[in-house]
CSV table of C-alpha atoms and ligand atoms in Angstrom, one decimal:
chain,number,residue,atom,x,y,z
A,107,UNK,CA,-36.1,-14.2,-24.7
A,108,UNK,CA,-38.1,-17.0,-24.2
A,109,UNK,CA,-39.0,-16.9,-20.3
A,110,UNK,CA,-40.1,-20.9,-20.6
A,111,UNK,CA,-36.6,-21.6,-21.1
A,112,UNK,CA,-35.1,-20.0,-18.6
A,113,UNK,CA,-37.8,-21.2,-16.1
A,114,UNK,CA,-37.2,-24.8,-17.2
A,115,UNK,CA,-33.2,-23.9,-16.5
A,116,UNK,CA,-34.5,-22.8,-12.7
A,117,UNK,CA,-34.4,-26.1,-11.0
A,118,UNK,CA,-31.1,-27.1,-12.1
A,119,UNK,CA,-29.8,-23.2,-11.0
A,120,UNK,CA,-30.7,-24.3,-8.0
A,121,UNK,CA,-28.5,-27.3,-8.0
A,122,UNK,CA,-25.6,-26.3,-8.9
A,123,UNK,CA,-25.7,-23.4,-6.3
A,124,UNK,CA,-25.9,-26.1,-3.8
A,125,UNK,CA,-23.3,-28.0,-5.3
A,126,UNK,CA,-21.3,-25.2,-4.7
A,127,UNK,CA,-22.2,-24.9,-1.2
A,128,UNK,CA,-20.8,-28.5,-0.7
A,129,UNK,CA,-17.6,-28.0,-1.8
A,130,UNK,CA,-16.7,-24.4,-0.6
A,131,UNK,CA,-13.2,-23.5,-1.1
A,132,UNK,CA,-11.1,-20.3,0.4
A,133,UNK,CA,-9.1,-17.3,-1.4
A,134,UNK,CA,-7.0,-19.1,-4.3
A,135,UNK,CA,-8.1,-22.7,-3.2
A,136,UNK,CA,-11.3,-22.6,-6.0
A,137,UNK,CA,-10.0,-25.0,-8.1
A,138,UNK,CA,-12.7,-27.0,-8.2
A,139,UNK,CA,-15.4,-24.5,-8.2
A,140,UNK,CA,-13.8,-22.9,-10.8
A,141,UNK,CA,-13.3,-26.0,-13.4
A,142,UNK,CA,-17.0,-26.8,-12.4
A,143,UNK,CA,-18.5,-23.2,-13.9
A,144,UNK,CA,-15.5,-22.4,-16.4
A,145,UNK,CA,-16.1,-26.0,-17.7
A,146,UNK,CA,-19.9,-25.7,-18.0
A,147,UNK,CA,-19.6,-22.0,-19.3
A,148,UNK,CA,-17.4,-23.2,-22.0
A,149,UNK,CA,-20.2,-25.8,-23.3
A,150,UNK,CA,-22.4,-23.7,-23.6
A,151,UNK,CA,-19.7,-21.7,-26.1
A,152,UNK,CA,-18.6,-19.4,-24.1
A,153,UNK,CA,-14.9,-18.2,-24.7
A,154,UNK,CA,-13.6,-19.7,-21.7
A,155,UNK,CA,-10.0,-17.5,-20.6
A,156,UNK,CA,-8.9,-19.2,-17.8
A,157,UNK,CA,-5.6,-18.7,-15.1
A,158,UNK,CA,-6.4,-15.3,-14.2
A,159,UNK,CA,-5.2,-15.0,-10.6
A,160,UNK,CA,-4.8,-18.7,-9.7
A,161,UNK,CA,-8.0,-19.5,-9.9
A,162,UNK,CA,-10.2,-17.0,-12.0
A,163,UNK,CA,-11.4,-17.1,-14.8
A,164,UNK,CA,-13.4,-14.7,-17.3
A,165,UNK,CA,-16.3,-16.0,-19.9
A,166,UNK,CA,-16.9,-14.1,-23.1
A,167,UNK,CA,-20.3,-13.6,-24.7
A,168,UNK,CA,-19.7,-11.9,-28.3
A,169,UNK,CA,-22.0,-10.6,-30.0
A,170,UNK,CA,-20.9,-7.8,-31.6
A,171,UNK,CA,-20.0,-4.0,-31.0
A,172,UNK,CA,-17.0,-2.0,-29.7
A,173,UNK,CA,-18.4,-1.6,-25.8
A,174,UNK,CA,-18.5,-4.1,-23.4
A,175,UNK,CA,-19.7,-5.2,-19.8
A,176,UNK,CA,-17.9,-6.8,-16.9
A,177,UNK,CA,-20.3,-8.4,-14.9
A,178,UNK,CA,-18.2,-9.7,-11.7
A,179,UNK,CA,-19.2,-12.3,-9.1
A,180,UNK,CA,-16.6,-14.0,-6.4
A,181,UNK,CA,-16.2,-17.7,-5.6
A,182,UNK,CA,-14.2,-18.3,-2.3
A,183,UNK,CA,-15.8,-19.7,1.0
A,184,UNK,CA,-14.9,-18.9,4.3
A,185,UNK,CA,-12.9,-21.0,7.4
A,186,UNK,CA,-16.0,-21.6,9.4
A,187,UNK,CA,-17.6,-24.6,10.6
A,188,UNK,CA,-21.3,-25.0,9.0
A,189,UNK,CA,-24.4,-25.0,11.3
A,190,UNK,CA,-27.7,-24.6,8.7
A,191,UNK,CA,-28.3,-28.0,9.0
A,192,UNK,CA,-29.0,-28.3,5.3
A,193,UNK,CA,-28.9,-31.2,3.6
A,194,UNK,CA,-26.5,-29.6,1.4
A,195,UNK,CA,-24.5,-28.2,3.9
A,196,UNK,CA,-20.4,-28.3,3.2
A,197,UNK,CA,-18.3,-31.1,3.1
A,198,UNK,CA,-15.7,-29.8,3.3
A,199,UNK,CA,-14.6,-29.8,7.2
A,200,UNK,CA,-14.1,-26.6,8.7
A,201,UNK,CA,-15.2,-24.5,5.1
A,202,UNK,CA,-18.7,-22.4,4.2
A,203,UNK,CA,-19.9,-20.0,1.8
A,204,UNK,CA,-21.3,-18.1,5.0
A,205,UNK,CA,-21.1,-15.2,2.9
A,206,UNK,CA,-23.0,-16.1,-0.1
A,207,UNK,CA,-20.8,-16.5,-2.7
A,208,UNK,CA,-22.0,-19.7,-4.3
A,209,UNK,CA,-24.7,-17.9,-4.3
A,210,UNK,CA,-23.5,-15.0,-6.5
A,211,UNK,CA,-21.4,-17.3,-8.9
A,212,UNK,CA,-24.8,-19.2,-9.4
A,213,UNK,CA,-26.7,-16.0,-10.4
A,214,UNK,CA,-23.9,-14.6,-12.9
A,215,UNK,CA,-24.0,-18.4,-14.3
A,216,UNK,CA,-27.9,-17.7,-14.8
A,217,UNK,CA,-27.2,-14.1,-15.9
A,218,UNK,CA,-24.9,-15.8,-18.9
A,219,UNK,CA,-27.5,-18.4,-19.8
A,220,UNK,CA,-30.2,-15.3,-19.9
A,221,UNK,CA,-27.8,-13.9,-22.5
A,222,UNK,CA,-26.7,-16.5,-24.7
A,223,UNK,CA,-30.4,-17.7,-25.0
A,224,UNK,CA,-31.9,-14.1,-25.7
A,225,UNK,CA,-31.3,-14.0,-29.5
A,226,UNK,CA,-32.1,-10.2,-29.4
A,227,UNK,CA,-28.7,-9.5,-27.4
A,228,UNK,CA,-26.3,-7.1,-29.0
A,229,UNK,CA,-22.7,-6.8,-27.6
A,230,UNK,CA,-20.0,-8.3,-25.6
A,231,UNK,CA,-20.4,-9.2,-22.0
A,232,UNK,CA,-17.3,-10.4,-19.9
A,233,UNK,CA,-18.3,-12.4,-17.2
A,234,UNK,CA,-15.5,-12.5,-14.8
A,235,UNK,CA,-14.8,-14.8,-11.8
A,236,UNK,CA,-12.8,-13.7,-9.4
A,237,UNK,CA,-11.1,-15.8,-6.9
A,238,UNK,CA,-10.3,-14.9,-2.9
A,239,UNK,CA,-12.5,-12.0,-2.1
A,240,UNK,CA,-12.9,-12.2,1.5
A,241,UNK,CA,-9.1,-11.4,2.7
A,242,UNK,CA,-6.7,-11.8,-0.4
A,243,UNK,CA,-7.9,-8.9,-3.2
A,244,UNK,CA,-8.5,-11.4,-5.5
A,245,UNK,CA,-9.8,-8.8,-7.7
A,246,UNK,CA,-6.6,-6.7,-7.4
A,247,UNK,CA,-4.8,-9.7,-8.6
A,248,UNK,CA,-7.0,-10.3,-11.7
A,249,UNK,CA,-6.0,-6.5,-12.5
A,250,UNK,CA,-2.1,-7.0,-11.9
A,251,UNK,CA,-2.5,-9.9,-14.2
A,252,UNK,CA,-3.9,-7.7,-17.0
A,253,UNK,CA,-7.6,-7.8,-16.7
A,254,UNK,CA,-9.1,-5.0,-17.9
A,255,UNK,CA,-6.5,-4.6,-20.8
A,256,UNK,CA,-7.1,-7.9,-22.1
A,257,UNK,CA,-11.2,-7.8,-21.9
A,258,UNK,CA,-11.8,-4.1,-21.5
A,259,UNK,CA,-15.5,-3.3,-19.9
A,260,UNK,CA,-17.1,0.1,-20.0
A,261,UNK,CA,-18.5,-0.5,-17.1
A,262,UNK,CA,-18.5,-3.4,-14.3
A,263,UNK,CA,-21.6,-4.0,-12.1
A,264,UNK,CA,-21.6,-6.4,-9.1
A,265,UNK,CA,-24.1,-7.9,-6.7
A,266,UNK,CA,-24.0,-8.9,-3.4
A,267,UNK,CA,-26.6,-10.4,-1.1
A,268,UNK,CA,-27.6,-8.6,2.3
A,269,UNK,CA,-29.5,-10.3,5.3
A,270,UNK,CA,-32.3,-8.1,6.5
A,271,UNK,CA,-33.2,-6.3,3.1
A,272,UNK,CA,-36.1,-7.7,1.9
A,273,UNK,CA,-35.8,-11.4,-0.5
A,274,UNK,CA,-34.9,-9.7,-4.0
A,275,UNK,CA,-35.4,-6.1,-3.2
A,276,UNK,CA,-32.1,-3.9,-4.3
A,277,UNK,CA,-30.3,-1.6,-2.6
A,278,UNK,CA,-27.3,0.8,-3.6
A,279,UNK,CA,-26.2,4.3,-3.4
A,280,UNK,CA,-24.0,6.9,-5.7
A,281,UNK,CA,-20.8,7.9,-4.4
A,282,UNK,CA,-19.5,6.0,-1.5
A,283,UNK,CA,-21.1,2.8,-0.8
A,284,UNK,CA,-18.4,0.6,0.9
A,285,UNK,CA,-15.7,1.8,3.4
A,286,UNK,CA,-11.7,1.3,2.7
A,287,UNK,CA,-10.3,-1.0,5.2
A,288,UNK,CA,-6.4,-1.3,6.2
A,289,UNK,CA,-5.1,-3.1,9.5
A,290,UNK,CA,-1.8,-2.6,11.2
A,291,UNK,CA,0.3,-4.3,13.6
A,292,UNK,CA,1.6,-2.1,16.2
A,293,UNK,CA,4.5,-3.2,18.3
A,294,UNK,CA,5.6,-0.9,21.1
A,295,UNK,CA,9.3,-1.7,22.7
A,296,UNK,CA,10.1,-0.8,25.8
A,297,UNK,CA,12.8,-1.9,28.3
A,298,UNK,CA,11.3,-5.3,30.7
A,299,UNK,CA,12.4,-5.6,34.1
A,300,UNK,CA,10.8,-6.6,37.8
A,301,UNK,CA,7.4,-5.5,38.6
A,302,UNK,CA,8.6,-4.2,41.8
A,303,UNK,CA,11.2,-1.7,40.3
A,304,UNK,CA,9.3,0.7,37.5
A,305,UNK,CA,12.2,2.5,37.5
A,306,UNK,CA,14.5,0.7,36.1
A,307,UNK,CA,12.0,-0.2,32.9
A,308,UNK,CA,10.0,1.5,30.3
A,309,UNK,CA,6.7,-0.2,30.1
A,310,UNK,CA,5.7,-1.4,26.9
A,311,UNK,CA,1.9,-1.9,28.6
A,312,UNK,CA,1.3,1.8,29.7
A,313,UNK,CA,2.6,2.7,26.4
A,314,UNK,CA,0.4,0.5,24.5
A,315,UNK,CA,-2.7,1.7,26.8
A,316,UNK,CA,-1.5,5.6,26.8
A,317,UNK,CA,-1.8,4.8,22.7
A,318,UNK,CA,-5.0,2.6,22.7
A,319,UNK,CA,-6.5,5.9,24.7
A,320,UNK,CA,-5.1,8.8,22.6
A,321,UNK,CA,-6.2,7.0,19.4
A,322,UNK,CA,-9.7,7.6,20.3
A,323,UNK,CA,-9.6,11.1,19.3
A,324,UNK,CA,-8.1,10.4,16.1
A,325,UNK,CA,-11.5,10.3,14.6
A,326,UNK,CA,-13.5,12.8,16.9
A,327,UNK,CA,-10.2,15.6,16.0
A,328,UNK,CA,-9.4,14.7,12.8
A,329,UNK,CA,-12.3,13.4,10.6
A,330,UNK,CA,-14.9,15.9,9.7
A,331,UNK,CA,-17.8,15.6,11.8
A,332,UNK,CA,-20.2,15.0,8.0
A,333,UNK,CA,-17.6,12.2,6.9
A,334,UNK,CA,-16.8,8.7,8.9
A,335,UNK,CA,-14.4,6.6,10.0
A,336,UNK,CA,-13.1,4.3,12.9
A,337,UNK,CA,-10.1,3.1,14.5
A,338,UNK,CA,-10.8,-0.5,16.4
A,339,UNK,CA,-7.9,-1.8,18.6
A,340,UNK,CA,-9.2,-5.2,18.4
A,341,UNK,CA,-6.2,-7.4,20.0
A,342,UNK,CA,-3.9,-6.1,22.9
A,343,UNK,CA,-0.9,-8.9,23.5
A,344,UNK,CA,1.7,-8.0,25.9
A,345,UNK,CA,3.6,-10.0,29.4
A,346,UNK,CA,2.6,-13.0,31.1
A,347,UNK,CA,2.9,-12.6,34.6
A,348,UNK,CA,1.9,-10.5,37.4
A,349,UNK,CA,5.5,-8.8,39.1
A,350,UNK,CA,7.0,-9.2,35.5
A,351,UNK,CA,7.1,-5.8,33.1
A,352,UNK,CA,7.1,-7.1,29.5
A,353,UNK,CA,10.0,-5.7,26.8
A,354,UNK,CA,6.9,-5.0,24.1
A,355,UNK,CA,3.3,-5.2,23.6
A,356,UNK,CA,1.4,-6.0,20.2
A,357,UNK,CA,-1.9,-4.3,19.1
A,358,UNK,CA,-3.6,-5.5,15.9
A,359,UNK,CA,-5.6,-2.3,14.7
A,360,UNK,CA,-8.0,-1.9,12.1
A,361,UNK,CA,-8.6,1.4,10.5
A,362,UNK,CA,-11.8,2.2,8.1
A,363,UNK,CA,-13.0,4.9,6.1
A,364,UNK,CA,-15.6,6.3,3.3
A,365,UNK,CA,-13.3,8.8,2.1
A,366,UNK,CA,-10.2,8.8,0.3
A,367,UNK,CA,-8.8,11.7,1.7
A,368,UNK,CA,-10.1,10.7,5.7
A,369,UNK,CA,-8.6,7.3,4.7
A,370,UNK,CA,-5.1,8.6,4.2
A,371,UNK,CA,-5.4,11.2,7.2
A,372,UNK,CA,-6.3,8.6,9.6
A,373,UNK,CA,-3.5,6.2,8.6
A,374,UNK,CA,-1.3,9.3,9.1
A,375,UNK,CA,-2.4,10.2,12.3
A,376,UNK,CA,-2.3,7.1,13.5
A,377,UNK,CA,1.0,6.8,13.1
A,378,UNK,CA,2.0,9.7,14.2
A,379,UNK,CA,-0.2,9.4,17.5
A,380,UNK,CA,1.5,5.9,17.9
A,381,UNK,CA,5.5,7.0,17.4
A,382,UNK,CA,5.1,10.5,19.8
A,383,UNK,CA,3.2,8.8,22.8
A,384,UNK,CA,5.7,6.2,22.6
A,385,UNK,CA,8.2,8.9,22.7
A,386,UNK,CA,6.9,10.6,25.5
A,387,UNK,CA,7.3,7.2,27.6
A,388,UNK,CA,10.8,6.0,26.1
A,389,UNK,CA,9.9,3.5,24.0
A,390,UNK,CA,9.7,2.3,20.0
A,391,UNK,CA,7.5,1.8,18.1
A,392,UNK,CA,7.0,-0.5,14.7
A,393,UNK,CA,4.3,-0.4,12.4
A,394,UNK,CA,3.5,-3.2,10.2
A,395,UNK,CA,0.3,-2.2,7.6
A,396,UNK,CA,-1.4,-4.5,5.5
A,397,UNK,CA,-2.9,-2.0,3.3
A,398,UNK,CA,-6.4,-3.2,2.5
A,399,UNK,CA,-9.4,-2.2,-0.2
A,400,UNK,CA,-10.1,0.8,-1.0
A,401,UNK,CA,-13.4,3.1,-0.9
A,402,UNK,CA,-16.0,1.1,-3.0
A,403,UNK,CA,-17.1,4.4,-5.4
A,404,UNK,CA,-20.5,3.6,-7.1
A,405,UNK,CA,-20.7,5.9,-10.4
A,406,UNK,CA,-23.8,7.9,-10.3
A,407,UNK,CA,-24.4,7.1,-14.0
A,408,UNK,CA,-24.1,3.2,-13.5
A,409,UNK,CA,-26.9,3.5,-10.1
A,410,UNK,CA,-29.2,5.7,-12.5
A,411,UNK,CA,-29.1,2.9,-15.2
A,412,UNK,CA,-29.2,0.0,-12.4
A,413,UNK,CA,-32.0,1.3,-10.6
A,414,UNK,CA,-33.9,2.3,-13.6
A,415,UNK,CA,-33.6,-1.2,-14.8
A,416,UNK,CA,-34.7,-2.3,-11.1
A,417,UNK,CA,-37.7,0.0,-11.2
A,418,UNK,CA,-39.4,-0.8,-14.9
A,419,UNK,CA,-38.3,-4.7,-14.7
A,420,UNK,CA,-39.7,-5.4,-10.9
A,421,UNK,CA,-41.7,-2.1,-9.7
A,422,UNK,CA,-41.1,1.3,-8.3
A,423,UNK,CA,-41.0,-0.9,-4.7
A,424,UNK,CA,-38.0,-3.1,-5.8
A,425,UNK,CA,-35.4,-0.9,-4.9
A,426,UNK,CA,-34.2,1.2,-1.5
A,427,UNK,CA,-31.8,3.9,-1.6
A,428,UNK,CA,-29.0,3.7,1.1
A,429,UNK,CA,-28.8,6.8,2.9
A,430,UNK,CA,-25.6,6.0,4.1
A,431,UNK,CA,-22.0,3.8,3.3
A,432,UNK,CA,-21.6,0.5,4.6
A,433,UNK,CA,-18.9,0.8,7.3
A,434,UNK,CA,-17.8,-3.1,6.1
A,435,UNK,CA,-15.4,-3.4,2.8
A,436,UNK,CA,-15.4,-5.1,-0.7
A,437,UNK,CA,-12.5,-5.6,-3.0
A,438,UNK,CA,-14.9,-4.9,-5.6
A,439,UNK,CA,-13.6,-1.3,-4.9
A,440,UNK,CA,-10.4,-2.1,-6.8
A,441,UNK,CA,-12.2,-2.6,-10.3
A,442,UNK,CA,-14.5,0.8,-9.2
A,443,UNK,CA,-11.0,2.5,-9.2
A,444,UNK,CA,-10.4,1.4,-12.4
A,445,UNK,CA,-13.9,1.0,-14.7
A,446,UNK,CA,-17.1,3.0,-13.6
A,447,UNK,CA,-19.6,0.8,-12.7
A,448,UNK,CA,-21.8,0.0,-9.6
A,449,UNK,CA,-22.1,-2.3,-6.9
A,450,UNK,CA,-25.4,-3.6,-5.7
A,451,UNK,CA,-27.1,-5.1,-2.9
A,452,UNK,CA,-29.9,-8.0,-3.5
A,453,UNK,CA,-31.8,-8.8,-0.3
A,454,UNK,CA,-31.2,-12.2,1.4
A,455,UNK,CA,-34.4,-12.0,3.4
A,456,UNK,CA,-34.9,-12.7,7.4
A,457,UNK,CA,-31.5,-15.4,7.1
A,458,UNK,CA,-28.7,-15.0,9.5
A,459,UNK,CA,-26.0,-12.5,9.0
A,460,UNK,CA,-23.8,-12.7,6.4
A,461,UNK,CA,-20.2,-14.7,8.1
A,462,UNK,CA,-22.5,-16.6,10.7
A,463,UNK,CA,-22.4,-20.6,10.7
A,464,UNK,CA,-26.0,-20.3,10.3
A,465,UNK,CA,-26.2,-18.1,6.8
A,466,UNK,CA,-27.3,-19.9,4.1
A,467,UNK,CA,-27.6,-18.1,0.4
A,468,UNK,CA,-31.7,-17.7,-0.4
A,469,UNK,CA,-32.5,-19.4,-3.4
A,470,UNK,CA,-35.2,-17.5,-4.4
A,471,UNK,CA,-32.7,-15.2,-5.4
A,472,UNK,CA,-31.5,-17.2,-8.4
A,473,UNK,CA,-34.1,-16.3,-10.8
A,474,UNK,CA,-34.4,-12.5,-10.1
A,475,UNK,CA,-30.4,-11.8,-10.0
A,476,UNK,CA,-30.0,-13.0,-13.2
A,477,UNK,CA,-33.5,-11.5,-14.7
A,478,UNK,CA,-31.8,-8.0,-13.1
A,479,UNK,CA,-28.0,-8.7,-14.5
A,480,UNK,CA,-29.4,-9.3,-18.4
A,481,UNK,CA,-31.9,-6.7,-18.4
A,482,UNK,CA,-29.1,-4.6,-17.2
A,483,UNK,CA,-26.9,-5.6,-20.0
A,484,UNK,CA,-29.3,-5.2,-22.6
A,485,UNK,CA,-30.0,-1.4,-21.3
A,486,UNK,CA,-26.6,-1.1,-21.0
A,487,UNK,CA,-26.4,-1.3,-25.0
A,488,UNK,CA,-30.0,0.0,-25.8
B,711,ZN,ZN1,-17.7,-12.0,3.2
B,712,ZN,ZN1,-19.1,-11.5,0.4
């Protein structure tokens, strides 16, 4: 294609991605962000398939062929109050894309324009828009809603900015990239009484700390030393008052793993840990999950065509293996499941950490994402 065009484009890249970081909206709230990109997609003559999980949407550039790509970005914002100070900061009170997700829509909206205008470009790429990343599975919900049987991909690739790594260098491993995630609320019933007469009670708060304790070897006994996971107890809720013994305590648990198999044992033993040490005290337990994403599987084939894109397009230097998984999650994993593919890091530079009031999304990251994204698509159908 003609790079003068896409270079003339640049400039107004960067505006809408700031547009977008005005008007940040959360999991299925991104009606506006999504009528602003479907809307501008669809004059440019894109086939514009709107509706998908609320808010989603997925554009359609035809060009020909039997295979296609799913190239996925997410649009929601998070419930914290901006502190960048930029005169594009939100305005929306209380809402930021602190995670840079204005930031990826913009770059899959440069990766389309890359396309449409490169005249050489031979097959169909589906460029899908997913709504409510951060908490909801929005991408799960694009898949109940029939996503991949109505635009069939071959493969889906992903990118994600990551504060620290280097301004537009990559990074991505085969195999395990992102942990699974699931959280639980754990409420332990005992019997309340006076402080003064233990006897007469069984104490949901030496329960609950007899639990917190024994769930600590959950990982060191039951995960394989090679693999990894964690359990964090992250709230402990129980009584109110000094001589009073409470009737239940509540513990809000989070539970993350790289590995299938060392997710589902560590949701069993926690259970089980949980039910028998409140046995062995008297009391109940109830376990409420909210079962989360899964492991984020990158295909080995997908990383060797990514990174061999990543090497000849911006130098041997432009890319960084990751030794080892992220111990955060992505709901990206849920497409993974479904259509190989890969997900990829593109370095934010020196900015604050992703989820901070003070992140902002690096600009200069607008031209290389979507150089990367349609040279990957044209390899993908070399
Ligand atoms: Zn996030
Ligand atoms: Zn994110």
């Amino acid at each position: 294609m003609d790079e003068s065009v896409f270079q003339a484009f640049l400039p107004e890249l960067v505006d809408i991605r700031r547009r977008l970081h005005q008007m940040p909206e959360t999991g299925y709230e991104e009606r506006q962000t999504s009528a602003l990109v479907a809307d501008l997609l669809e004059g440019w003559g894109l086939t514009v398939t709107r509706g998908f999980a609320a808010t989603g949407f997925v554009a359609t550039l035809d060009r020909g062929g039997d295979r296609a790509i799913g190239l996925r970005a997410d649009m929601d914002g998070l419930p914290i109050v901006e502190e960048t100070g930029a005169a594009y900061a939100s305005r929306m009170p209380g809402m930021m894309h602190a995670c840079g997700h204005d930031g990826h829509t913009t770059m899959l909206i440069g990766a389309a324009f890359r396309l449409l205008h490169d005249d050489d470009f031979r097959g169909k790429a589906h460029f899908i828009f997913q709504p409510a990343e951060e908490t909801a599975g929005g991408a799960a919900r694009m898949m109940e809603e029939g996503l991949f049987e109505r635009f069939p991909c071959d493969a889906v690739f992903a990118l994600h900015n990551y504060p620290g790594l280097a301004a537009g260098r990559f990074s991505a491993r085969p195999g395990a990239m992102m942990a699974a995630i699931d959280a639980a609320t754990l409420t332990v019933r005992g019997t309340g009484g006076h402080g003064a007469r233990p006897e007469d009670t069984v104490d949901p708060i030496v329960t609950a700390a007899s639990i917190v304790m024994a769930l600590q070897t959950a990982v060191s006994r039951n995960v394989p030393p090679q693999e990894a996971g964690v359990i964090t107890v992250g709230a402990f809720h129980a009584g109110s008052a000094c001589n009073v013994i409470p009737d239940e305590a509540v513990l809000e648990i989070s539970l993350r793993a790289t590995d299938p198999v060392v997710r589902s044992r560590l949701c069993r033993r926690f259970e089980e840990i949980a039910r028998l040490q409140a046995e062995s005290f008297g009391a109940e337990v109830s376990i409420d999950w909210q079962v989360g994403y899964p492991v984020t599987m990158n295909d080995a084939a997908a990383i060797d065509l990514a990174t061999s894109v990543i090497r000849d397009v911006f130098g041997e230097d432009a890319f960084e293996p990751l030794d080892r998984p992220m111990m955060g999650s992505e709901d990206f994993a849920f497409m993974l499941e479904k259509v190989k593919g890969a997900y990829l890091f593109i370095g934010n530079g020196d900015s604050a950490g992703l989820h901070n009031s003070r992140y902002d999304f690096n600009d200069m990251l607008l031209e290389r994402g979507p150089v990367f994204l349609h040279a990957l698509a044209r390899r993908f159908f070399a």
